[in-house]
PDB file of C-alpha atoms and ligand atoms in Angstrom:
ATOM      1  CA  MET A  26       0.000   0.000   0.000  1.00  0.00           C
ATOM      2  CA  ASP A  27       1.181   3.579  -0.747  1.00  0.00           C
ATOM      3  CA  GLU A  28       2.449   5.649   2.178  1.00  0.00           C
ATOM      4  CA  ALA A  29       0.180   8.465   3.390  1.00  0.00           C
ATOM      5  CA  PRO A  30       1.214  11.647   1.503  1.00  0.00           C
ATOM      6  CA  ILE A  31       1.047  13.677   4.701  1.00  0.00           C
ATOM      7  CA  LEU A  32       1.258  12.795   8.384  1.00  0.00           C
ATOM      8  CA  VAL A  33      -0.924  14.615  10.902  1.00  0.00           C
ATOM      9  CA  ASP A  34       0.103  14.644  14.545  1.00  0.00           C
ATOM     10  CA  LYS A  35      -2.527  16.125  16.883  1.00  0.00           C
ATOM     11  CA  ARG A  36      -0.649  17.710  19.748  1.00  0.00           C
ATOM     12  CA  GLU A  37      -1.755  19.675  22.810  1.00  0.00           C
ATOM     13  CA  GLY A  38      -3.158  22.885  21.289  1.00  0.00           C
ATOM     14  CA  TYR A  39      -1.721  22.514  17.783  1.00  0.00           C
ATOM     15  CA  ARG A  40      -1.219  20.107  14.884  1.00  0.00           C
ATOM     16  CA  LEU A  41       1.982  19.095  13.179  1.00  0.00           C
ATOM     17  CA  ILE A  42       1.589  18.271   9.490  1.00  0.00           C
ATOM     18  CA  THR A  43       4.548  16.578   7.836  1.00  0.00           C
ATOM     19  CA  LEU A  44       4.681  16.375   4.036  1.00  0.00           C
ATOM     20  CA  ASN A  45       5.507  12.752   3.455  1.00  0.00           C
ATOM     21  CA  ARG A  46       6.846  12.044  -0.030  1.00  0.00           C
ATOM     22  CA  PRO A  47      10.542  12.199   0.852  1.00  0.00           C
ATOM     23  CA  GLN A  48      11.671  10.198  -2.191  1.00  0.00           C
ATOM     24  CA  ARG A  49      10.396  13.130  -4.341  1.00  0.00           C
ATOM     25  CA  LEU A  50      11.449  15.854  -1.875  1.00  0.00           C
ATOM     26  CA  ASN A  51       7.761  16.044  -0.882  1.00  0.00           C
ATOM     27  CA  ALA A  52       6.647  17.281  -4.303  1.00  0.00           C
ATOM     28  CA  PHE A  53       2.904  17.846  -4.631  1.00  0.00           C
ATOM     29  CA  ASN A  54       0.772  15.268  -6.385  1.00  0.00           C
ATOM     30  CA  GLU A  55      -3.016  15.083  -6.388  1.00  0.00           C
ATOM     31  CA  ALA A  56      -3.132  12.705  -3.415  1.00  0.00           C
ATOM     32  CA  MET A  57      -1.024  15.101  -1.345  1.00  0.00           C
ATOM     33  CA  HIS A  58      -3.218  18.056  -2.344  1.00  0.00           C
ATOM     34  CA  ARG A  59      -6.348  16.162  -1.351  1.00  0.00           C
ATOM     35  CA  ALA A  60      -4.889  15.041   1.975  1.00  0.00           C
ATOM     36  CA  LEU A  61      -3.673  18.548   2.784  1.00  0.00           C
ATOM     37  CA  LYS A  62      -7.060  20.043   1.984  1.00  0.00           C
ATOM     38  CA  THR A  63      -8.767  17.611   4.347  1.00  0.00           C
ATOM     39  CA  ALA A  64      -6.185  18.220   7.087  1.00  0.00           C
ATOM     40  CA  LEU A  65      -6.487  22.012   6.835  1.00  0.00           C
ATOM     41  CA  ASP A  66     -10.300  21.846   6.760  1.00  0.00           C
ATOM     42  CA  GLU A  67     -10.321  19.656   9.870  1.00  0.00           C
ATOM     43  CA  ALA A  68      -7.848  21.867  11.729  1.00  0.00           C
ATOM     44  CA  ALA A  69      -9.833  25.009  10.860  1.00  0.00           C
ATOM     45  CA  ILE A  70     -13.018  23.763  12.532  1.00  0.00           C
ATOM     46  CA  ASP A  71     -11.354  22.200  15.587  1.00  0.00           C
ATOM     47  CA  ASP A  72     -11.563  24.704  18.464  1.00  0.00           C
ATOM     48  CA  SER A  73      -8.776  22.903  20.300  1.00  0.00           C
ATOM     49  CA  CYS A  74      -6.382  23.539  17.400  1.00  0.00           C
ATOM     50  CA  ARG A  75      -4.799  26.952  18.028  1.00  0.00           C
ATOM     51  CA  ALA A  76      -1.757  26.745  15.736  1.00  0.00           C
ATOM     52  CA  LEU A  77      -0.375  24.681  12.897  1.00  0.00           C
ATOM     53  CA  LEU A  78       3.170  23.524  12.223  1.00  0.00           C
ATOM     54  CA  LEU A  79       4.167  22.451   8.704  1.00  0.00           C
ATOM     55  CA  THR A  80       7.380  20.664   7.819  1.00  0.00           C
ATOM     56  CA  GLY A  81       8.786  18.166   5.343  1.00  0.00           C
ATOM     57  CA  GLY A  82       9.803  14.556   5.902  1.00  0.00           C
ATOM     58  CA  GLY A  83      13.340  13.553   4.907  1.00  0.00           C
ATOM     59  CA  ARG A  84      15.896  16.044   3.602  1.00  0.00           C
ATOM     60  CA  GLY A  85      13.580  18.516   1.857  1.00  0.00           C
ATOM     61  CA  PHE A  86      10.615  20.710   2.690  1.00  0.00           C
ATOM     62  CA  CYS A  87       8.756  20.575  -0.636  1.00  0.00           C
ATOM     63  CA  ALA A  88       9.927  20.595  -4.279  1.00  0.00           C
ATOM     64  CA  GLY A  89       6.704  22.029  -5.723  1.00  0.00           C
ATOM     65  CA  GLN A  90       4.683  20.214  -8.338  1.00  0.00           C
ATOM     66  CA  ASP A  91       5.677  16.584  -8.926  1.00  0.00           C
ATOM     67  CA  LEU A  92       7.120  16.936 -12.410  1.00  0.00           C
ATOM     68  CA  SER A  93       6.948  13.231 -13.117  1.00  0.00           C
ATOM     69  CA  ASP A  94       3.172  13.807 -13.371  1.00  0.00           C
ATOM     70  CA  ARG A  95       3.810  16.494 -15.988  1.00  0.00           C
ATOM     71  CA  VAL A  96       5.888  14.699 -18.586  1.00  0.00           C
ATOM     72  CA  ALA A  97       4.206  15.517 -21.906  1.00  0.00           C
ATOM     73  CA  SER A  98       2.441  12.583 -23.499  1.00  0.00           C
ATOM     74  CA  GLY A  99       1.998  12.896 -27.266  1.00  0.00           C
ATOM     75  CA  ASP A 100       0.419  16.153 -28.420  1.00  0.00           C
ATOM     76  CA  THR A 101      -1.846  16.500 -25.421  1.00  0.00           C
ATOM     77  CA  LYS A 102      -1.445  19.900 -23.781  1.00  0.00           C
ATOM     78  CA  ARG A 103      -2.062  20.143 -20.057  1.00  0.00           C
ATOM     79  CA  ASP A 104      -4.137  23.024 -18.717  1.00  0.00           C
ATOM     80  CA  LEU A 105      -1.998  24.317 -15.861  1.00  0.00           C
ATOM     81  CA  GLY A 106      -4.569  27.047 -15.176  1.00  0.00           C
ATOM     82  CA  LYS A 107      -6.983  24.278 -14.274  1.00  0.00           C
ATOM     83  CA  SER A 108      -4.391  22.725 -11.980  1.00  0.00           C
ATOM     84  CA  LEU A 109      -3.974  26.081 -10.186  1.00  0.00           C
ATOM     85  CA  ASP A 110      -7.753  26.577  -9.979  1.00  0.00           C
ATOM     86  CA  THR A 111      -8.319  23.082  -8.638  1.00  0.00           C
ATOM     87  CA  TYR A 112      -5.384  22.630  -6.286  1.00  0.00           C
ATOM     88  CA  TYR A 113      -2.823  25.370  -5.686  1.00  0.00           C
ATOM     89  CA  ASN A 114      -5.033  28.447  -5.431  1.00  0.00           C
ATOM     90  CA  PRO A 115      -7.537  26.885  -3.001  1.00  0.00           C
ATOM     91  CA  LEU A 116      -4.600  25.584  -0.950  1.00  0.00           C
ATOM     92  CA  ILE A 117      -3.001  29.017  -0.587  1.00  0.00           C
ATOM     93  CA  ARG A 118      -6.340  30.704   0.119  1.00  0.00           C
ATOM     94  CA  LYS A 119      -7.163  28.114   2.756  1.00  0.00           C
ATOM     95  CA  LEU A 120      -3.700  28.360   4.332  1.00  0.00           C
ATOM     96  CA  ARG A 121      -3.819  32.147   4.598  1.00  0.00           C
ATOM     97  CA  GLY A 122      -7.385  32.105   5.909  1.00  0.00           C
ATOM     98  CA  LEU A 123      -6.745  29.743   8.825  1.00  0.00           C
ATOM     99  CA  PRO A 124      -8.013  31.272  12.078  1.00  0.00           C
ATOM    100  CA  PHE A 125      -4.743  30.692  13.983  1.00  0.00           C
ATOM    101  CA  PRO A 126      -1.008  31.155  13.333  1.00  0.00           C
ATOM    102  CA  VAL A 127       0.703  28.820  10.891  1.00  0.00           C
ATOM    103  CA  VAL A 128       4.410  28.111  11.342  1.00  0.00           C
ATOM    104  CA  ALA A 129       6.551  26.590   8.569  1.00  0.00           C
ATOM    105  CA  ALA A 130       9.674  24.711   9.636  1.00  0.00           C
ATOM    106  CA  VAL A 131      11.638  24.584   6.387  1.00  0.00           C
ATOM    107  CA  ASN A 132      14.063  21.731   6.788  1.00  0.00           C
ATOM    108  CA  GLY A 133      15.673  21.637   3.326  1.00  0.00           C
ATOM    109  CA  PHE A 134      14.900  22.739  -0.226  1.00  0.00           C
ATOM    110  CA  ALA A 135      11.647  24.656  -0.646  1.00  0.00           C
ATOM    111  CA  ALA A 136      11.295  24.891  -4.423  1.00  0.00           C
ATOM    112  CA  GLY A 137       8.628  26.099  -6.829  1.00  0.00           C
ATOM    113  CA  ALA A 138       5.170  25.975  -5.286  1.00  0.00           C
ATOM    114  CA  GLY A 139       6.861  24.456  -2.224  1.00  0.00           C
ATOM    115  CA  ALA A 140       8.738  27.722  -1.624  1.00  0.00           C
ATOM    116  CA  ASN A 141       5.589  29.799  -1.946  1.00  0.00           C
ATOM    117  CA  PHE A 142       3.572  27.392   0.181  1.00  0.00           C
ATOM    118  CA  ALA A 143       6.125  28.087   2.943  1.00  0.00           C
ATOM    119  CA  LEU A 144       6.276  31.839   2.305  1.00  0.00           C
ATOM    120  CA  ASN A 145       2.489  32.101   2.707  1.00  0.00           C
ATOM    121  CA  CYS A 146       2.729  30.808   6.285  1.00  0.00           C
ATOM    122  CA  ASP A 147       2.597  33.348   9.123  1.00  0.00           C
ATOM    123  CA  ILE A 148       6.010  32.541  10.573  1.00  0.00           C
ATOM    124  CA  VAL A 149       8.729  30.863   8.543  1.00  0.00           C
ATOM    125  CA  LEU A 150      11.663  29.270  10.352  1.00  0.00           C
ATOM    126  CA  ALA A 151      14.315  27.679   8.176  1.00  0.00           C
ATOM    127  CA  ALA A 152      17.238  25.420   8.948  1.00  0.00           C
ATOM    128  CA  ARG A 153      20.498  27.148   8.019  1.00  0.00           C
ATOM    129  CA  SER A 154      21.127  24.429   5.416  1.00  0.00           C
ATOM    130  CA  ALA A 155      17.738  25.062   3.751  1.00  0.00           C
ATOM    131  CA  SER A 156      17.233  27.087   0.552  1.00  0.00           C
ATOM    132  CA  PHE A 157      14.311  28.701  -1.225  1.00  0.00           C
ATOM    133  CA  VAL A 158      14.204  28.374  -5.026  1.00  0.00           C
ATOM    134  CA  GLN A 159      11.694  30.017  -7.327  1.00  0.00           C
ATOM    135  CA  ALA A 160      12.411  27.124  -9.670  1.00  0.00           C
ATOM    136  CA  PHE A 161       9.617  27.982 -12.112  1.00  0.00           C
ATOM    137  CA  ALA A 162      11.688  29.908 -14.691  1.00  0.00           C
ATOM    138  CA  ARG A 163      13.951  26.875 -15.089  1.00  0.00           C
ATOM    139  CA  ILE A 164      11.035  25.029 -16.687  1.00  0.00           C
ATOM    140  CA  GLY A 165       9.387  27.952 -18.457  1.00  0.00           C
ATOM    141  CA  LEU A 166       6.724  28.737 -15.830  1.00  0.00           C
ATOM    142  CA  ILE A 167       5.932  31.742 -13.668  1.00  0.00           C
ATOM    143  CA  PRO A 168       5.981  31.754  -9.856  1.00  0.00           C
ATOM    144  CA  ASP A 169       2.552  30.599  -8.695  1.00  0.00           C
ATOM    145  CA  SER A 170       0.949  29.754  -5.349  1.00  0.00           C
ATOM    146  CA  GLY A 171       1.000  33.467  -4.563  1.00  0.00           C
ATOM    147  CA  GLY A 172       4.706  33.845  -5.398  1.00  0.00           C
ATOM    148  CA  THR A 173       4.270  36.954  -7.545  1.00  0.00           C
ATOM    149  CA  TRP A 174       2.235  38.462  -4.699  1.00  0.00           C
ATOM    150  CA  VAL A 175       4.377  37.620  -1.668  1.00  0.00           C
ATOM    151  CA  LEU A 176       7.843  38.057  -3.177  1.00  0.00           C
ATOM    152  CA  PRO A 177       7.680  41.804  -3.895  1.00  0.00           C
ATOM    153  CA  ARG A 178       5.883  42.409  -0.600  1.00  0.00           C
ATOM    154  CA  LEU A 179       8.406  40.485   1.478  1.00  0.00           C
ATOM    155  CA  ALA A 180      11.650  41.107  -0.367  1.00  0.00           C
ATOM    156  CA  GLY A 181      11.005  44.261  -2.429  1.00  0.00           C
ATOM    157  CA  ALA A 182      10.684  44.698  -6.169  1.00  0.00           C
ATOM    158  CA  ALA A 183      14.327  44.277  -7.192  1.00  0.00           C
ATOM    159  CA  ARG A 184      14.892  41.114  -5.176  1.00  0.00           C
ATOM    160  CA  ALA A 185      11.548  39.650  -6.257  1.00  0.00           C
ATOM    161  CA  ARG A 186      12.563  40.049  -9.895  1.00  0.00           C
ATOM    162  CA  GLY A 187      15.985  38.559  -9.323  1.00  0.00           C
ATOM    163  CA  LEU A 188      14.586  35.581  -7.442  1.00  0.00           C
ATOM    164  CA  ALA A 189      11.872  34.907 -10.019  1.00  0.00           C
ATOM    165  CA  LEU A 190      13.898  35.506 -13.185  1.00  0.00           C
ATOM    166  CA  LEU A 191      17.169  33.878 -12.119  1.00  0.00           C
ATOM    167  CA  ALA A 192      15.629  30.967 -10.158  1.00  0.00           C
ATOM    168  CA  GLU A 193      18.755  30.635  -8.019  1.00  0.00           C
ATOM    169  CA  PRO A 194      18.615  29.027  -4.574  1.00  0.00           C
ATOM    170  CA  LEU A 195      18.408  31.581  -1.772  1.00  0.00           C
ATOM    171  CA  PRO A 196      20.056  30.210   1.387  1.00  0.00           C
ATOM    172  CA  ALA A 197      18.130  30.520   4.662  1.00  0.00           C
ATOM    173  CA  ASP A 198      20.463  33.106   6.218  1.00  0.00           C
ATOM    174  CA  LYS A 199      20.084  35.385   3.213  1.00  0.00           C
ATOM    175  CA  ALA A 200      16.313  34.794   3.155  1.00  0.00           C
ATOM    176  CA  GLU A 201      16.273  36.049   6.735  1.00  0.00           C
ATOM    177  CA  SER A 202      18.432  39.097   6.031  1.00  0.00           C
ATOM    178  CA  TRP A 203      16.269  39.934   2.993  1.00  0.00           C
ATOM    179  CA  GLY A 204      13.142  39.850   5.157  1.00  0.00           C
ATOM    180  CA  LEU A 205      11.656  36.880   3.329  1.00  0.00           C
ATOM    181  CA  ILE A 206      11.420  34.720   6.458  1.00  0.00           C
ATOM    182  CA  TRP A 207      11.277  35.218  10.214  1.00  0.00           C
ATOM    183  CA  LYS A 208      14.464  33.388  11.188  1.00  0.00           C
ATOM    184  CA  ALA A 209      17.182  30.980  10.102  1.00  0.00           C
ATOM    185  CA  VAL A 210      18.173  28.597  12.889  1.00  0.00           C
ATOM    186  CA  ASP A 211      20.746  25.854  13.380  1.00  0.00           C
ATOM    187  CA  ASP A 212      19.605  22.639  11.711  1.00  0.00           C
ATOM    188  CA  GLY A 213      19.530  20.741  14.994  1.00  0.00           C
ATOM    189  CA  SER A 214      17.226  23.223  16.684  1.00  0.00           C
ATOM    190  CA  LEU A 215      14.721  23.784  13.834  1.00  0.00           C
ATOM    191  CA  MET A 216      11.948  21.593  15.204  1.00  0.00           C
ATOM    192  CA  SER A 217      12.424  22.526  18.857  1.00  0.00           C
ATOM    193  CA  GLU A 218      12.301  26.250  17.961  1.00  0.00           C
ATOM    194  CA  ALA A 219       9.205  25.707  15.806  1.00  0.00           C
ATOM    195  CA  GLU A 220       7.521  23.661  18.530  1.00  0.00           C
ATOM    196  CA  LYS A 221       8.300  26.374  21.082  1.00  0.00           C
ATOM    197  CA  LEU A 222       6.514  28.914  18.891  1.00  0.00           C
ATOM    198  CA  CYS A 223       3.524  26.617  18.414  1.00  0.00           C
ATOM    199  CA  ASN A 224       3.282  26.007  22.160  1.00  0.00           C
ATOM    200  CA  GLN A 225       3.338  29.768  22.665  1.00  0.00           C
ATOM    201  CA  PHE A 226       0.559  30.224  20.088  1.00  0.00           C
ATOM    202  CA  ALA A 227      -1.415  27.291  21.555  1.00  0.00           C
ATOM    203  CA  ALA A 228      -1.501  29.179  24.850  1.00  0.00           C
ATOM    204  CA  GLY A 229      -2.205  32.520  23.181  1.00  0.00           C
ATOM    205  CA  PRO A 230      -5.296  34.685  22.682  1.00  0.00           C
ATOM    206  CA  THR A 231      -6.331  32.814  19.519  1.00  0.00           C
ATOM    207  CA  VAL A 232      -9.130  35.120  18.431  1.00  0.00           C
ATOM    208  CA  GLY A 233      -6.916  38.172  18.860  1.00  0.00           C
ATOM    209  CA  LEU A 234      -4.123  36.492  16.896  1.00  0.00           C
ATOM    210  CA  SER A 235      -6.486  35.623  14.049  1.00  0.00           C
ATOM    211  CA  LEU A 236      -7.717  39.241  13.974  1.00  0.00           C
ATOM    212  CA  ILE A 237      -4.096  40.425  13.720  1.00  0.00           C
ATOM    213  CA  LYS A 238      -3.706  38.186  10.657  1.00  0.00           C
ATOM    214  CA  ARG A 239      -6.862  39.616   9.122  1.00  0.00           C
ATOM    215  CA  ALA A 240      -5.779  43.204   9.726  1.00  0.00           C
ATOM    216  CA  LEU A 241      -2.312  42.678   8.242  1.00  0.00           C
ATOM    217  CA  ASP A 242      -3.709  40.863   5.214  1.00  0.00           C
ATOM    218  CA  ALA A 243      -6.218  43.629   4.566  1.00  0.00           C
ATOM    219  CA  SER A 244      -3.522  46.302   4.879  1.00  0.00           C
ATOM    220  CA  GLU A 245      -1.942  44.988   1.665  1.00  0.00           C
ATOM    221  CA  THR A 246      -4.704  46.660  -0.343  1.00  0.00           C
ATOM    222  CA  ASN A 247      -6.409  49.117   2.033  1.00  0.00           C
ATOM    223  CA  THR A 248      -5.923  52.857   2.192  1.00  0.00           C
ATOM    224  CA  LEU A 249      -4.926  54.228   5.617  1.00  0.00           C
ATOM    225  CA  ASP A 250      -8.488  55.451   6.060  1.00  0.00           C
ATOM    226  CA  ALA A 251      -9.982  52.043   5.319  1.00  0.00           C
ATOM    227  CA  GLN A 252      -7.405  50.367   7.535  1.00  0.00           C
ATOM    228  CA  LEU A 253      -8.213  52.674  10.461  1.00  0.00           C
ATOM    229  CA  ASP A 254     -11.880  51.736  10.106  1.00  0.00           C
ATOM    230  CA  LEU A 255     -10.990  48.067   9.968  1.00  0.00           C
ATOM    231  CA  GLU A 256      -8.782  48.383  13.069  1.00  0.00           C
ATOM    232  CA  ARG A 257     -11.742  49.939  14.892  1.00  0.00           C
ATOM    233  CA  ASP A 258     -14.011  47.028  13.900  1.00  0.00           C
ATOM    234  CA  LEU A 259     -11.507  44.300  14.690  1.00  0.00           C
ATOM    235  CA  GLN A 260     -10.489  45.935  17.968  1.00  0.00           C
ATOM    236  CA  ARG A 261     -14.138  46.007  18.972  1.00  0.00           C
ATOM    237  CA  GLU A 262     -14.291  42.281  18.278  1.00  0.00           C
ATOM    238  CA  ALA A 263     -11.020  41.625  20.149  1.00  0.00           C
ATOM    239  CA  GLY A 264     -12.198  43.710  23.095  1.00  0.00           C
ATOM    240  CA  ASN A 265     -15.243  41.476  23.447  1.00  0.00           C
ATOM    241  CA  THR A 266     -13.246  38.259  23.869  1.00  0.00           C
ATOM    242  CA  PRO A 267     -12.739  36.552  27.229  1.00  0.00           C
ATOM    243  CA  ASP A 268      -9.007  36.525  26.462  1.00  0.00           C
ATOM    244  CA  TYR A 269      -8.867  40.323  26.430  1.00  0.00           C
ATOM    245  CA  ALA A 270     -10.570  40.433  29.838  1.00  0.00           C
ATOM    246  CA  GLU A 271      -8.152  37.790  31.103  1.00  0.00           C
ATOM    247  CA  GLY A 272      -5.116  39.591  29.643  1.00  0.00           C
ATOM    248  CA  VAL A 273      -5.988  42.821  31.425  1.00  0.00           C
ATOM    249  CA  ARG A 274      -6.843  41.046  34.671  1.00  0.00           C
ATOM    250  CA  ALA A 275      -3.559  39.127  34.584  1.00  0.00           C
ATOM    251  CA  PHE A 276      -1.596  42.327  33.931  1.00  0.00           C
ATOM    252  CA  VAL A 277      -3.164  44.052  36.921  1.00  0.00           C
ATOM    253  CA  ASP A 278      -2.676  40.945  39.092  1.00  0.00           C
ATOM    254  CA  LYS A 279       0.985  40.723  37.953  1.00  0.00           C
ATOM    255  CA  ARG A 280       0.631  37.097  36.797  1.00  0.00           C
ATOM    256  CA  ALA A 281       0.832  35.237  33.495  1.00  0.00           C
ATOM    257  CA  PRO A 282      -2.482  35.237  31.597  1.00  0.00           C
ATOM    258  CA  ALA A 283      -4.369  31.955  31.148  1.00  0.00           C
ATOM    259  CA  PHE A 284      -5.842  32.433  27.683  1.00  0.00           C
ATOM    260  CA  THR A 285      -8.460  29.952  26.494  1.00  0.00           C
ATOM    261  CA  GLY A 286      -8.761  30.981  22.846  1.00  0.00           C
ATOM    262  CA  ARG A 287     -12.536  30.995  23.240  1.00  0.00           C
ATOM    263  CA  ARG A 288     -14.544  33.268  20.966  1.00  0.00           C
ATOM    264  CA  GLY A 289     -17.201  34.420  23.416  1.00  0.00           C
TER     265      GLY A 289
HETATM  266  O1  T3D B 321       1.989  21.737 -12.969  1.00  0.00           O
HETATM  267  C1  T3D B 321       1.175  22.457 -12.404  1.00  0.00           C
HETATM  268  O2  T3D B 321       0.156  21.996 -11.878  1.00  0.00           O
HETATM  269  C2  T3D B 321       1.462  23.910 -12.314  1.00  0.00           C
HETATM  270  C3  T3D B 321       2.049  24.252 -10.990  1.00  0.00           C
HETATM  271  C4  T3D B 321       3.380  24.239 -10.808  1.00  0.00           C
HETATM  272  C5  T3D B 321       3.959  24.478  -9.479  1.00  0.00           C
HETATM  273  C6  T3D B 321       5.429  24.173  -9.402  1.00  0.00           C
HETATM  274  O3  T3D B 321       5.887  23.928  -8.317  1.00  0.00           O
HETATM  275  S1  T3D B 321       6.378  24.173 -10.828  1.00  0.00           S
HETATM  276  C7  T3D B 321       8.020  23.886 -10.171  1.00  0.00           C
HETATM  277  C8  T3D B 321       8.267  22.422  -9.920  1.00  0.00           C
HETATM  278  N1  T3D B 321       9.440  22.176  -9.130  1.00  0.00           N
HETATM  279  C9  T3D B 321      10.669  22.277  -9.612  1.00  0.00           C
HETATM  280  O4  T3D B 321      10.896  22.654 -10.746  1.00  0.00           O
HETATM  281  C10 T3D B 321      11.798  21.853  -8.698  1.00  0.00           C
HETATM  282  C11 T3D B 321      12.407  20.569  -9.200  1.00  0.00           C
HETATM  283  N2  T3D B 321      13.442  20.098  -8.309  1.00  0.00           N
HETATM  284  C12 T3D B 321      14.670  20.637  -8.260  1.00  0.00           C
HETATM  285  O5  T3D B 321      14.975  21.612  -8.929  1.00  0.00           O
HETATM  286  C13 T3D B 321      15.661  19.972  -7.363  1.00  0.00           C
HETATM  287  O6  T3D B 321      15.204  18.684  -7.075  1.00  0.00           O
HETATM  288  C14 T3D B 321      15.907  20.730  -6.041  1.00  0.00           C
HETATM  289  C15 T3D B 321      16.647  22.051  -6.344  1.00  0.00           C
HETATM  290  C16 T3D B 321      14.614  21.024  -5.300  1.00  0.00           C
HETATM  291  C17 T3D B 321      16.798  19.848  -5.133  1.00  0.00           C
HETATM  292  O7  T3D B 321      17.934  19.434  -5.837  1.00  0.00           O
HETATM  293  P1  T3D B 321      18.822  18.217  -5.270  1.00  0.00           P
HETATM  294  O8  T3D B 321      19.995  18.105  -6.182  1.00  0.00           O
HETATM  295  O9  T3D B 321      19.091  18.454  -3.820  1.00  0.00           O
HETATM  296  O10 T3D B 321      17.887  16.929  -5.348  1.00  0.00           O
HETATM  297  P2  T3D B 321      17.477  16.083  -6.652  1.00  0.00           P
HETATM  298  O11 T3D B 321      18.475  15.006  -6.865  1.00  0.00           O
HETATM  299  O12 T3D B 321      17.187  16.985  -7.783  1.00  0.00           O
HETATM  300  O13 T3D B 321      16.087  15.457  -6.163  1.00  0.00           O
HETATM  301  C18 T3D B 321      16.020  14.333  -5.300  1.00  0.00           C
HETATM  302  C19 T3D B 321      14.965  13.403  -5.834  1.00  0.00           C
HETATM  303  O14 T3D B 321      13.719  14.085  -5.786  1.00  0.00           O
HETATM  304  C20 T3D B 321      15.211  13.051  -7.292  1.00  0.00           C
HETATM  305  O15 T3D B 321      14.722  11.750  -7.506  1.00  0.00           O
HETATM  306  P3  T3D B 321      15.748  10.514  -7.726  1.00  0.00           P
HETATM  307  O16 T3D B 321      16.625  10.875  -8.875  1.00  0.00           O
HETATM  308  O17 T3D B 321      16.500  10.422  -6.423  1.00  0.00           O
HETATM  309  O18 T3D B 321      14.844   9.358  -7.970  1.00  0.00           O
HETATM  310  C21 T3D B 321      14.350  14.033  -8.024  1.00  0.00           C
HETATM  311  O19 T3D B 321      13.942  13.608  -9.292  1.00  0.00           O
HETATM  312  C22 T3D B 321      13.162  14.112  -7.091  1.00  0.00           C
HETATM  313  N3  T3D B 321      12.464  15.408  -7.252  1.00  0.00           N
HETATM  314  C23 T3D B 321      12.865  16.626  -6.834  1.00  0.00           C
HETATM  315  N4  T3D B 321      11.970  17.540  -7.191  1.00  0.00           N
HETATM  316  C24 T3D B 321      10.988  16.895  -7.834  1.00  0.00           C
HETATM  317  C25 T3D B 321      11.299  15.530  -7.885  1.00  0.00           C
HETATM  318  N5  T3D B 321      10.504  14.637  -8.489  1.00  0.00           N
HETATM  319  C26 T3D B 321       9.373  15.106  -9.069  1.00  0.00           C
HETATM  320  N6  T3D B 321       9.010  16.412  -9.043  1.00  0.00           N
HETATM  321  C27 T3D B 321       9.780  17.324  -8.445  1.00  0.00           C
HETATM  322  N7  T3D B 321       9.381  18.628  -8.396  1.00  0.00           N
END
């Protein structure tokens, strides 16, 4: 029987999802897309899940589309737009819309859609030996999975163009200094650092954290005026959560807050 394309480990307060096609550097095939969709859907509706950790099994994070599924057969042309509509775009939308923080622990190559899958997570930690490659131009494609959207926003216009047009590996340390990721860490401490963050998020004010995500996402297109209005609305929502009441009470009592992540 085939191995499961992803592994889901339900931990106290968060889930660890491991991409599990190590012989192909965890490249995406349809089975992996389907399994990921189910796992993200399940996590999104589980109130006890307050963070998500994504990593790759074996020596890579994810090598993007499985190209062995794309070898041209005869004259038949494949509609890659359909592939994006069916798999990659819903995946990125779902990932960015999750109502809790998502941490990527990039343990090796993150290439093609695999790089942009990682870069769409809220916090990206990468092992120092890891690299990000916008591999698309090497095979005549354009960066997808939100690559043309996140790259200029994270790294700036000049670096986005260089990364996309040259398709050279960007080592983790440089990705950090370019502002593409949160932090590069020693290989041996990647998972423990990522788990520490997830434990912190799992004990955090989940509704407030999800509202922070919404506000920052909206700021990408909002005017200052619209953003100020949105901040007012989201702050009203945050101020009505039990975690806000607890946070203030804990501050006054000079103790650590015990957040529940409950909505109301
Ligand atoms: O098609 C659509 O639906 C449109 C959407 C497209 C989204 C995309 O992601 S397009 C971009 C696809 N990805 C790539 O172009 C990256 C291809 N991989 C690489 O360039 C290199 O493998 C890496 C730079 C990531 C790593 O290089 P290296 O030298 O460390 O490893 P390797 O030897 O190339 O790979 C190890 C094995 O994984 C190897 O198999 P083997 O020879 O040991 O049996 C290799 O074939 C396999 N592998 C790596 N990437 C893929 C892959 N197999 C299938 N698809 C892959 N993407």
